[in-house]
């Protein structure tokens, strides 16, 4: 029972109409205040002294009180604007009749006209403010003329308790309305700021995606060129040497047959290598091995073991630091990072008589891993370019130009970053990379 009673005094909520809900909240405050305040005003009028036409004024207040309950039912039925107009009409009419019976516009009841103007703006619309202000002004002027010409009963302006009660009610209602109005404005500003921040965040995300799409578009162009050129070239080689092979077999020239077969085999191997690396690149971020704790010291030695023949044939010395950390990630992919970086360093040793590769880590704000060599070095203007797909600074060099792109993608899937530092040609290169320590990365 108590719950139903309290529910009746709460404002209705319209989920799909925020403005209507706000108006209902303000109107509900005024209705509840009048339900409580009108009996208080009546009591103040009775105790206040010799009020002219007291019975008539009490009747006006009682009628207004009953109508307030009826207006509340209209609001609860969802007709908020109609209820607002009805309440303003009831207040305006009751105030005008009360002033007429009191006999003067100098009575505190006149301040209720201000309340009707404020309510018109907050509950109905901005235009209603002008209409209500105009009607109230005209009414006050007419009452003033009536009082001046003796058409109203003689006023009694010494009824202090009645005046104090009336002013207190008006001040209370206006204060609450203005408080709620300012609160709504503050909340609207907060929502606007939040929406602006969200839009700015979305805009930044959009710019990132556009930049990413631009890079992918450029990568796709390079991919198309490589497929059309690097795959077509071995096919042409195979096709050409097949013709020569046929002729050499017919001529029974075994030496040339062996050469032809070797060239065909090399071309096929080149094509197979390119296709394998392209397939491997496409799997990054799509085919994911279970993440686990990885000791990078052990991992580096595994990579060296897999490249043992190449390292020995090139007589490269590799030093692995003892302070390599344990990280959380894809064991297989991280090993491929070291394999590709070591392989890249060996390819670009140039004429170095004592080739050396150092694998280590340094601890700053984060752990930075590195693979350093004393090879040919890289011109600083190419430090970003070399991580692109199919990017080769020397078109005649070994490899497909996929290795460093593969490294970059693996590191990015581990929420890290990779970069290179080199003072220039002949001064070696150092490839740095980081790996997030967050298991959820």
Short mmCIF file of N, CA and C in Angstrom, two decimals, residues 80-258:
data_model
loop_
_atom_site.label_atom_id
_atom_site.label_comp_id
_atom_site.label_asym_id
_atom_site.label_seq_id
_atom_site.Cartn_x
_atom_site.Cartn_y
_atom_site.Cartn_z
N UNK A 80 1.58 15.35 -20.55
CA UNK A 80 2.38 16.26 -19.73
C UNK A 80 2.14 17.72 -20.11
N UNK A 81 2.17 18.02 -21.41
CA UNK A 81 1.97 19.41 -21.86
C UNK A 81 0.59 19.92 -21.45
N UNK A 82 -0.43 19.08 -21.64
CA UNK A 82 -1.80 19.47 -21.27
C UNK A 82 -1.90 19.69 -19.77
N UNK A 83 -1.26 18.83 -18.98
CA UNK A 83 -1.27 18.99 -17.52
C UNK A 83 -0.56 20.29 -17.12
N UNK A 84 0.55 20.62 -17.82
CA UNK A 84 1.26 21.86 -17.53
C UNK A 84 0.41 23.08 -17.81
N UNK A 85 -0.26 23.07 -18.95
CA UNK A 85 -1.15 24.20 -19.29
C UNK A 85 -2.28 24.30 -18.27
N UNK A 86 -2.82 23.14 -17.88
CA UNK A 86 -3.90 23.13 -16.90
C UNK A 86 -3.47 23.70 -15.56
N UNK A 87 -2.27 23.32 -15.08
CA UNK A 87 -1.80 23.81 -13.79
C UNK A 87 -1.55 25.31 -13.82
N UNK A 88 -0.93 25.78 -14.90
CA UNK A 88 -0.68 27.23 -15.02
C UNK A 88 -2.00 27.99 -15.05
N UNK A 89 -3.00 27.45 -15.75
CA UNK A 89 -4.31 28.10 -15.82
C UNK A 89 -4.96 28.15 -14.44
N UNK A 90 -4.87 27.04 -13.69
CA UNK A 90 -5.46 26.99 -12.35
C UNK A 90 -4.78 28.01 -11.43
N UNK A 91 -3.43 28.04 -11.45
CA UNK A 91 -2.70 28.98 -10.59
C UNK A 91 -3.04 30.41 -10.96
N UNK A 92 -3.01 30.70 -12.26
CA UNK A 92 -3.27 32.07 -12.72
C UNK A 92 -4.67 32.51 -12.30
N UNK A 93 -5.66 31.64 -12.52
CA UNK A 93 -7.05 31.99 -12.19
C UNK A 93 -7.22 32.16 -10.69
N UNK A 94 -6.64 31.24 -9.91
CA UNK A 94 -6.77 31.32 -8.45
C UNK A 94 -6.12 32.58 -7.91
N UNK A 95 -4.95 32.94 -8.44
CA UNK A 95 -4.25 34.15 -7.99
C UNK A 95 -5.06 35.39 -8.33
N UNK A 96 -5.59 35.45 -9.55
CA UNK A 96 -6.35 36.62 -9.98
C UNK A 96 -7.60 36.80 -9.12
N UNK A 97 -8.33 35.70 -8.87
CA UNK A 97 -9.54 35.78 -8.04
C UNK A 97 -9.19 36.15 -6.60
N UNK A 98 -8.05 35.62 -6.11
CA UNK A 98 -7.63 35.95 -4.74
C UNK A 98 -7.29 37.43 -4.63
N UNK A 99 -6.54 37.96 -5.60
CA UNK A 99 -6.17 39.38 -5.58
C UNK A 99 -7.42 40.27 -5.66
N UNK A 100 -8.38 39.82 -6.44
CA UNK A 100 -9.63 40.59 -6.56
C UNK A 100 -10.33 40.67 -5.21
N UNK A 101 -10.36 39.52 -4.49
CA UNK A 101 -11.05 39.49 -3.21
C UNK A 101 -10.24 40.15 -2.10
N UNK A 102 -8.89 40.09 -2.19
CA UNK A 102 -8.05 40.78 -1.21
C UNK A 102 -8.18 42.28 -1.38
N UNK A 103 -8.31 42.72 -2.66
CA UNK A 103 -8.54 44.13 -2.92
C UNK A 103 -7.32 44.91 -3.34
N UNK A 104 -6.16 44.24 -3.60
CA UNK A 104 -4.96 44.98 -3.98
C UNK A 104 -3.93 44.05 -4.63
N UNK A 105 -3.21 44.61 -5.62
CA UNK A 105 -2.12 43.85 -6.23
C UNK A 105 -0.88 43.90 -5.36
N UNK A 106 -0.95 44.67 -4.26
CA UNK A 106 0.19 44.74 -3.35
C UNK A 106 0.25 43.55 -2.41
N UNK A 107 -0.69 42.66 -2.52
CA UNK A 107 -0.69 41.44 -1.71
C UNK A 107 0.38 40.47 -2.24
N UNK A 108 0.95 39.63 -1.35
CA UNK A 108 2.01 38.70 -1.77
C UNK A 108 1.56 37.69 -2.82
N UNK A 109 0.27 37.47 -2.95
CA UNK A 109 -0.21 36.52 -3.96
C UNK A 109 0.19 36.94 -5.37
N UNK A 110 0.48 38.23 -5.57
CA UNK A 110 0.90 38.72 -6.89
C UNK A 110 2.17 38.02 -7.37
N UNK A 111 3.02 37.62 -6.44
CA UNK A 111 4.28 36.96 -6.83
C UNK A 111 4.04 35.62 -7.52
N UNK A 112 2.83 35.06 -7.38
CA UNK A 112 2.54 33.80 -8.08
C UNK A 112 2.52 33.99 -9.59
N UNK A 113 2.29 35.23 -10.05
CA UNK A 113 2.36 35.48 -11.50
C UNK A 113 3.77 35.18 -12.03
N UNK A 114 4.78 35.53 -11.20
CA UNK A 114 6.17 35.22 -11.59
C UNK A 114 6.34 33.71 -11.72
N UNK A 115 5.72 32.98 -10.78
CA UNK A 115 5.81 31.52 -10.82
C UNK A 115 5.20 30.96 -12.10
N UNK A 116 4.06 31.50 -12.52
CA UNK A 116 3.43 31.00 -13.75
C UNK A 116 4.30 31.26 -14.98
N UNK A 117 5.02 32.40 -14.97
CA UNK A 117 5.92 32.71 -16.10
C UNK A 117 7.08 31.72 -16.13
N UNK A 118 7.69 31.46 -14.96
CA UNK A 118 8.80 30.51 -14.88
C UNK A 118 8.35 29.12 -15.30
N UNK A 119 7.19 28.69 -14.82
CA UNK A 119 6.66 27.37 -15.16
C UNK A 119 6.38 27.25 -16.65
N UNK A 120 5.89 28.31 -17.26
CA UNK A 120 5.59 28.28 -18.70
C UNK A 120 6.83 27.96 -19.51
N UNK A 121 7.95 28.58 -19.12
CA UNK A 121 9.19 28.34 -19.86
C UNK A 121 9.77 26.96 -19.62
N UNK A 122 9.73 26.49 -18.36
CA UNK A 122 10.36 25.22 -18.02
C UNK A 122 9.53 24.01 -18.41
N UNK A 123 8.20 24.15 -18.38
CA UNK A 123 7.34 22.98 -18.60
C UNK A 123 6.73 22.97 -20.00
N UNK A 124 6.40 24.15 -20.54
CA UNK A 124 5.72 24.18 -21.85
C UNK A 124 6.70 24.50 -22.96
N UNK A 125 7.07 25.79 -23.11
CA UNK A 125 8.01 26.18 -24.17
C UNK A 125 8.51 27.59 -23.93
N UNK A 126 9.52 27.99 -24.68
CA UNK A 126 10.04 29.36 -24.56
C UNK A 126 9.02 30.39 -25.00
N UNK A 127 8.25 30.06 -26.03
CA UNK A 127 7.24 31.00 -26.51
C UNK A 127 6.17 31.23 -25.45
N UNK A 128 5.89 30.21 -24.64
CA UNK A 128 4.87 30.34 -23.59
C UNK A 128 5.27 31.39 -22.56
N UNK A 129 6.59 31.62 -22.40
CA UNK A 129 7.05 32.66 -21.47
C UNK A 129 6.51 34.02 -21.88
N UNK A 130 6.61 34.32 -23.17
CA UNK A 130 6.15 35.62 -23.67
C UNK A 130 4.65 35.77 -23.51
N UNK A 131 3.91 34.71 -23.84
CA UNK A 131 2.46 34.76 -23.70
C UNK A 131 2.06 34.96 -22.23
N UNK A 132 2.67 34.20 -21.34
CA UNK A 132 2.30 34.29 -19.92
C UNK A 132 2.71 35.63 -19.33
N UNK A 133 3.88 36.13 -19.75
CA UNK A 133 4.32 37.44 -19.26
C UNK A 133 3.36 38.53 -19.72
N UNK A 134 2.93 38.45 -20.98
CA UNK A 134 1.99 39.45 -21.50
C UNK A 134 0.65 39.40 -20.80
N UNK A 135 0.11 38.18 -20.61
CA UNK A 135 -1.20 38.04 -19.95
C UNK A 135 -1.12 38.51 -18.50
N UNK A 136 -0.02 38.15 -17.81
CA UNK A 136 0.14 38.55 -16.41
C UNK A 136 0.24 40.07 -16.29
N UNK A 137 0.99 40.69 -17.19
CA UNK A 137 1.14 42.15 -17.17
C UNK A 137 -0.20 42.84 -17.37
N UNK A 138 -0.95 42.38 -18.35
CA UNK A 138 -2.27 42.98 -18.63
C UNK A 138 -3.20 42.80 -17.42
N UNK A 139 -3.17 41.62 -16.81
CA UNK A 139 -4.03 41.35 -15.65
C UNK A 139 -3.67 42.26 -14.48
N UNK A 140 -2.36 42.42 -14.22
CA UNK A 140 -1.93 43.29 -13.12
C UNK A 140 -2.35 44.74 -13.38
N UNK A 141 -2.21 45.19 -14.61
CA UNK A 141 -2.62 46.56 -14.95
C UNK A 141 -4.12 46.73 -14.73
N UNK A 142 -4.91 45.74 -15.14
CA UNK A 142 -6.37 45.83 -14.97
C UNK A 142 -6.74 45.84 -13.49
N UNK A 143 -6.07 44.99 -12.67
CA UNK A 143 -6.34 44.99 -11.24
C UNK A 143 -5.93 46.31 -10.60
N UNK A 144 -4.81 46.87 -11.08
CA UNK A 144 -4.35 48.16 -10.56
C UNK A 144 -5.36 49.26 -10.87
N UNK A 145 -5.88 49.27 -12.09
CA UNK A 145 -6.89 50.27 -12.47
C UNK A 145 -8.17 50.08 -11.65
N UNK A 146 -8.52 48.79 -11.42
CA UNK A 146 -9.73 48.53 -10.64
C UNK A 146 -9.56 49.00 -9.20
N UNK A 147 -8.34 48.76 -8.64
CA UNK A 147 -8.08 49.20 -7.27
C UNK A 147 -8.06 50.72 -7.18
N UNK A 148 -7.45 51.37 -8.16
CA UNK A 148 -7.36 52.83 -8.17
C UNK A 148 -8.74 53.47 -8.25
N UNK A 149 -9.63 52.85 -8.99
CA UNK A 149 -10.98 53.40 -9.19
C UNK A 149 -11.99 52.89 -8.17
N UNK A 150 -11.50 52.21 -7.12
CA UNK A 150 -12.37 51.78 -6.05
C UNK A 150 -13.29 50.63 -6.40
N UNK A 151 -12.92 49.82 -7.38
CA UNK A 151 -13.77 48.71 -7.79
C UNK A 151 -13.49 47.44 -7.00
N UNK A 152 -12.41 47.45 -6.17
CA UNK A 152 -12.07 46.30 -5.35
C UNK A 152 -12.40 46.58 -3.89
N UNK A 153 -12.61 45.54 -3.08
CA UNK A 153 -12.89 45.75 -1.66
C UNK A 153 -11.67 46.37 -0.97
N UNK A 154 -11.86 47.10 0.13
CA UNK A 154 -10.74 47.73 0.83
C UNK A 154 -9.73 46.68 1.29
N UNK A 155 -8.44 46.88 0.99
CA UNK A 155 -7.43 45.88 1.35
C UNK A 155 -7.00 46.01 2.80
N UNK A 156 -6.49 44.90 3.34
CA UNK A 156 -5.88 44.89 4.67
C UNK A 156 -4.45 44.39 4.49
N UNK A 157 -3.48 45.30 4.55
CA UNK A 157 -2.10 44.96 4.22
C UNK A 157 -1.24 44.73 5.46
N UNK A 158 -1.86 44.43 6.60
CA UNK A 158 -1.09 44.22 7.82
C UNK A 158 -1.13 42.76 8.28
N UNK A 159 -1.49 41.86 7.36
CA UNK A 159 -1.65 40.45 7.72
C UNK A 159 -0.30 39.77 7.51
N UNK A 160 0.63 39.91 8.43
CA UNK A 160 2.02 39.48 8.24
C UNK A 160 2.17 37.97 8.09
N UNK A 161 1.45 37.17 8.88
CA UNK A 161 1.58 35.71 8.80
C UNK A 161 1.14 35.19 7.44
N UNK A 162 0.04 35.72 6.95
CA UNK A 162 -0.45 35.31 5.63
C UNK A 162 0.55 35.68 4.54
N UNK A 163 1.09 36.90 4.64
CA UNK A 163 2.06 37.35 3.64
C UNK A 163 3.33 36.48 3.68
N UNK A 164 3.82 36.20 4.88
CA UNK A 164 5.03 35.40 5.01
C UNK A 164 4.84 33.99 4.47
N UNK A 165 3.68 33.40 4.77
CA UNK A 165 3.40 32.05 4.27
C UNK A 165 3.36 32.02 2.75
N UNK A 166 2.68 33.01 2.18
CA UNK A 166 2.55 33.06 0.72
C UNK A 166 3.90 33.24 0.04
N UNK A 167 4.69 34.18 0.55
CA UNK A 167 6.03 34.40 -0.03
C UNK A 167 6.90 33.15 0.10
N UNK A 168 6.83 32.49 1.24
CA UNK A 168 7.64 31.29 1.46
C UNK A 168 7.31 30.20 0.44
N UNK A 169 6.02 30.03 0.16
CA UNK A 169 5.60 29.03 -0.83
C UNK A 169 6.14 29.38 -2.21
N UNK A 170 5.99 30.65 -2.60
CA UNK A 170 6.47 31.08 -3.92
C UNK A 170 7.97 30.91 -4.04
N UNK A 171 8.70 31.37 -3.03
CA UNK A 171 10.16 31.26 -3.07
C UNK A 171 10.61 29.79 -3.14
N UNK A 172 9.94 28.94 -2.37
CA UNK A 172 10.31 27.53 -2.35
C UNK A 172 10.12 26.88 -3.72
N UNK A 173 8.96 27.14 -4.33
CA UNK A 173 8.67 26.52 -5.63
C UNK A 173 9.63 27.03 -6.71
N UNK A 174 9.83 28.35 -6.76
CA UNK A 174 10.72 28.92 -7.78
C UNK A 174 12.15 28.42 -7.58
N UNK A 175 12.60 28.34 -6.33
CA UNK A 175 13.97 27.87 -6.06
C UNK A 175 14.16 26.44 -6.52
N UNK A 176 13.18 25.57 -6.22
CA UNK A 176 13.29 24.17 -6.62
C UNK A 176 13.28 24.05 -8.14
N UNK A 177 12.39 24.81 -8.79
CA UNK A 177 12.32 24.77 -10.26
C UNK A 177 13.63 25.22 -10.89
N UNK A 178 14.18 26.31 -10.39
CA UNK A 178 15.44 26.81 -10.95
C UNK A 178 16.58 25.83 -10.67
N UNK A 179 16.58 25.22 -9.49
CA UNK A 179 17.61 24.22 -9.17
C UNK A 179 17.56 23.05 -10.15
N UNK A 180 16.34 22.55 -10.38
CA UNK A 180 16.19 21.42 -11.30
C UNK A 180 16.54 21.82 -12.73
N UNK A 181 16.18 23.07 -13.10
CA UNK A 181 16.49 23.53 -14.45
C UNK A 181 18.00 23.62 -14.66
N UNK A 182 18.70 24.20 -13.68
CA UNK A 182 20.16 24.30 -13.78
C UNK A 182 20.80 22.92 -13.77
N UNK A 183 20.25 22.01 -12.95
CA UNK A 183 20.76 20.64 -12.91
C UNK A 183 20.62 19.97 -14.27
N UNK A 184 19.45 20.17 -14.91
CA UNK A 184 19.24 19.60 -16.24
C UNK A 184 20.21 20.18 -17.27
N UNK A 185 20.46 21.48 -17.14
CA UNK A 185 21.40 22.13 -18.06
C UNK A 185 22.81 21.56 -17.86
N UNK A 186 23.22 21.41 -16.59
CA UNK A 186 24.54 20.83 -16.30
C UNK A 186 24.66 19.41 -16.84
N UNK A 187 23.61 18.62 -16.64
CA UNK A 187 23.63 17.24 -17.14
C UNK A 187 23.69 17.21 -18.66
N UNK A 188 22.94 18.14 -19.29
CA UNK A 188 22.96 18.21 -20.76
C UNK A 188 24.35 18.60 -21.26
N UNK A 189 25.00 19.55 -20.56
CA UNK A 189 26.35 19.94 -20.94
C UNK A 189 27.33 18.78 -20.75
N UNK A 190 27.16 18.04 -19.66
CA UNK A 190 28.04 16.89 -19.42
C UNK A 190 27.87 15.84 -20.51
N UNK A 191 26.61 15.61 -20.90
CA UNK A 191 26.36 14.65 -21.98
C UNK A 191 26.94 15.14 -23.29
N UNK A 192 26.82 16.46 -23.52
CA UNK A 192 27.36 17.03 -24.76
C UNK A 192 28.89 16.88 -24.79
N UNK A 193 29.53 17.15 -23.65
CA UNK A 193 30.99 16.98 -23.58
C UNK A 193 31.38 15.52 -23.80
N UNK A 194 30.61 14.62 -23.19
CA UNK A 194 30.90 13.20 -23.35
C UNK A 194 30.73 12.76 -24.80
N UNK A 195 29.65 13.26 -25.43
CA UNK A 195 29.41 12.92 -26.84
C UNK A 195 30.52 13.49 -27.72
N UNK A 196 30.96 14.73 -27.39
CA UNK A 196 32.04 15.34 -28.16
C UNK A 196 33.33 14.53 -28.02
N UNK A 197 33.63 14.13 -26.78
CA UNK A 197 34.83 13.32 -26.56
C UNK A 197 34.74 11.99 -27.30
N UNK A 198 33.54 11.40 -27.29
CA UNK A 198 33.35 10.13 -27.99
C UNK A 198 33.50 10.32 -29.50
N UNK A 199 32.95 11.42 -30.02
CA UNK A 199 33.10 11.70 -31.45
C UNK A 199 34.56 11.91 -31.83
N UNK A 200 35.29 12.63 -30.96
CA UNK A 200 36.71 12.85 -31.23
C UNK A 200 37.47 11.53 -31.20
N UNK A 201 37.10 10.65 -30.25
CA UNK A 201 37.74 9.34 -30.19
C UNK A 201 37.44 8.52 -31.44
N UNK A 202 36.17 8.56 -31.86
CA UNK A 202 35.77 7.82 -33.07
C UNK A 202 36.48 8.38 -34.29
N UNK A 203 36.63 9.73 -34.31
CA UNK A 203 37.30 10.37 -35.45
C UNK A 203 38.77 9.93 -35.51
N UNK A 204 39.41 9.87 -34.34
CA UNK A 204 40.81 9.41 -34.31
C UNK A 204 40.91 7.96 -34.76
N UNK A 205 39.95 7.14 -34.30
CA UNK A 205 39.93 5.74 -34.73
C UNK A 205 39.73 5.65 -36.24
N UNK A 206 38.85 6.51 -36.75
CA UNK A 206 38.58 6.52 -38.19
C UNK A 206 39.84 6.89 -38.97
N UNK A 207 40.56 7.90 -38.47
CA UNK A 207 41.80 8.31 -39.13
C UNK A 207 42.83 7.19 -39.10
N UNK A 208 42.88 6.46 -37.97
CA UNK A 208 43.81 5.33 -37.88
C UNK A 208 43.45 4.26 -38.90
N UNK A 209 42.15 3.98 -39.02
CA UNK A 209 41.71 2.96 -39.98
C UNK A 209 42.00 3.40 -41.41
N UNK A 210 41.79 4.71 -41.68
CA UNK A 210 42.08 5.22 -43.02
C UNK A 210 43.56 5.07 -43.33
N UNK A 211 44.40 5.43 -42.33
CA UNK A 211 45.85 5.29 -42.51
C UNK A 211 46.23 3.83 -42.72
N UNK A 212 45.57 2.95 -41.94
CA UNK A 212 45.84 1.52 -42.07
C UNK A 212 45.41 1.01 -43.45
N UNK A 213 44.24 1.49 -43.92
CA UNK A 213 43.75 1.08 -45.24
C UNK A 213 44.67 1.58 -46.35
N UNK A 214 45.19 2.82 -46.16
CA UNK A 214 46.13 3.36 -47.16
C UNK A 214 47.38 2.48 -47.23
N UNK A 215 47.88 2.09 -46.05
CA UNK A 215 49.07 1.22 -46.03
C UNK A 215 48.77 -0.13 -46.67
N UNK A 216 47.59 -0.66 -46.35
CA UNK A 216 47.21 -1.95 -46.92
C UNK A 216 47.02 -1.86 -48.43
N UNK A 217 46.49 -0.70 -48.87
CA UNK A 217 46.31 -0.51 -50.31
C UNK A 217 47.65 -0.47 -51.03
N UNK A 218 48.61 0.28 -50.42
CA UNK A 218 49.96 0.34 -51.01
C UNK A 218 50.62 -1.04 -50.97
N UNK A 219 50.38 -1.76 -49.88
CA UNK A 219 50.93 -3.10 -49.76
C UNK A 219 50.33 -4.03 -50.80
N UNK A 220 49.03 -3.86 -51.05
CA UNK A 220 48.36 -4.69 -52.06
C UNK A 220 48.91 -4.42 -53.45
N UNK A 221 49.22 -3.13 -53.72
CA UNK A 221 49.80 -2.79 -55.02
C UNK A 221 51.17 -3.47 -55.18
N UNK A 222 51.98 -3.41 -54.11
CA UNK A 222 53.29 -4.07 -54.17
C UNK A 222 53.12 -5.58 -54.29
N UNK A 223 52.12 -6.09 -53.60
CA UNK A 223 51.84 -7.53 -53.67
C UNK A 223 51.49 -7.94 -55.10
N UNK A 224 50.62 -7.15 -55.73
CA UNK A 224 50.21 -7.45 -57.11
C UNK A 224 51.41 -7.41 -58.05
N UNK A 225 52.27 -6.39 -57.86
CA UNK A 225 53.45 -6.27 -58.71
C UNK A 225 54.38 -7.47 -58.51
N UNK A 226 54.58 -7.83 -57.23
CA UNK A 226 55.49 -8.94 -56.94
C UNK A 226 54.98 -10.25 -57.53
N UNK A 227 53.68 -10.48 -57.35
CA UNK A 227 53.10 -11.71 -57.90
C UNK A 227 53.27 -11.76 -59.41
N UNK A 228 53.00 -10.60 -60.04
CA UNK A 228 53.08 -10.57 -61.51
C UNK A 228 54.52 -10.65 -62.01
N UNK A 229 55.47 -10.15 -61.21
CA UNK A 229 56.87 -10.11 -61.65
C UNK A 229 57.67 -11.29 -61.11
N UNK A 230 57.69 -11.42 -59.76
CA UNK A 230 58.55 -12.43 -59.15
C UNK A 230 58.08 -13.86 -59.41
N UNK A 231 56.78 -14.05 -59.58
CA UNK A 231 56.30 -15.39 -59.92
C UNK A 231 56.37 -15.64 -61.42
N UNK A 232 56.16 -14.57 -62.17
CA UNK A 232 56.19 -14.72 -63.63
C UNK A 232 57.61 -15.01 -64.11
N UNK A 233 58.59 -14.39 -63.44
CA UNK A 233 59.98 -14.56 -63.85
C UNK A 233 60.44 -16.02 -63.79
N UNK A 234 60.19 -16.75 -62.68
CA UNK A 234 60.58 -18.18 -62.66
C UNK A 234 59.83 -19.00 -63.70
N UNK A 235 58.57 -18.66 -63.93
CA UNK A 235 57.78 -19.40 -64.93
C UNK A 235 58.40 -19.24 -66.31
N UNK A 236 58.80 -18.00 -66.62
CA UNK A 236 59.44 -17.75 -67.92
C UNK A 236 60.76 -18.51 -68.02
N UNK A 237 61.51 -18.50 -66.90
CA UNK A 237 62.79 -19.24 -66.87
C UNK A 237 62.56 -20.73 -67.11
N UNK A 238 61.60 -21.29 -66.39
CA UNK A 238 61.30 -22.72 -66.54
C UNK A 238 60.86 -23.04 -67.96
N UNK A 239 59.98 -22.19 -68.48
CA UNK A 239 59.47 -22.42 -69.83
C UNK A 239 60.61 -22.36 -70.85
N UNK A 240 61.51 -21.38 -70.70
CA UNK A 240 62.62 -21.23 -71.64
C UNK A 240 63.58 -22.40 -71.59
N UNK A 241 63.92 -22.82 -70.37
CA UNK A 241 64.89 -23.91 -70.25
C UNK A 241 64.29 -25.28 -70.58
N UNK A 242 62.96 -25.39 -70.49
CA UNK A 242 62.34 -26.64 -70.95
C UNK A 242 62.55 -26.83 -72.45
N UNK A 243 62.44 -25.69 -73.17
CA UNK A 243 62.70 -25.75 -74.62
C UNK A 243 64.14 -26.12 -74.91
N UNK A 244 65.05 -25.49 -74.15
CA UNK A 244 66.47 -25.79 -74.34
C UNK A 244 66.78 -27.22 -73.91
N UNK A 245 66.10 -27.68 -72.83
CA UNK A 245 66.32 -29.04 -72.35
C UNK A 245 65.93 -30.06 -73.42
N UNK A 246 64.81 -29.80 -74.06
CA UNK A 246 64.36 -30.71 -75.13
C UNK A 246 65.40 -30.80 -76.24
N UNK A 247 65.92 -29.63 -76.62
CA UNK A 247 66.91 -29.59 -77.70
C UNK A 247 68.20 -30.29 -77.28
N UNK A 248 68.65 -30.03 -76.04
CA UNK A 248 69.90 -30.63 -75.57
C UNK A 248 69.78 -32.14 -75.42
N UNK A 249 68.59 -32.61 -75.05
CA UNK A 249 68.38 -34.07 -74.98
C UNK A 249 68.46 -34.69 -76.36
N UNK A 250 67.84 -33.97 -77.33
CA UNK A 250 67.89 -34.47 -78.71
C UNK A 250 69.32 -34.49 -79.22
N UNK A 251 70.11 -33.48 -78.79
CA UNK A 251 71.52 -33.41 -79.22
C UNK A 251 72.41 -34.32 -78.37
N UNK A 252 71.81 -34.96 -77.35
CA UNK A 252 72.55 -35.85 -76.45
C UNK A 252 73.73 -35.14 -75.78
N UNK A 253 73.48 -33.85 -75.40
CA UNK A 253 74.51 -33.03 -74.75
C UNK A 253 74.25 -33.06 -73.24
N UNK A 254 74.86 -34.01 -72.54
CA UNK A 254 74.56 -34.24 -71.12
C UNK A 254 74.95 -33.05 -70.24
N UNK A 255 76.08 -32.41 -70.58
CA UNK A 255 76.50 -31.27 -69.77
C UNK A 255 75.46 -30.16 -69.78
N UNK A 256 74.95 -29.86 -70.97
CA UNK A 256 73.94 -28.81 -71.08
C UNK A 256 72.61 -29.25 -70.45
N UNK A 257 72.33 -30.54 -70.53
CA UNK A 257 71.11 -31.05 -69.89
C UNK A 257 71.17 -30.81 -68.38
N UNK A 258 72.33 -31.08 -67.79
CA UNK A 258 72.51 -30.86 -66.35
C UNK A 258 72.33 -29.38 -65.99
#
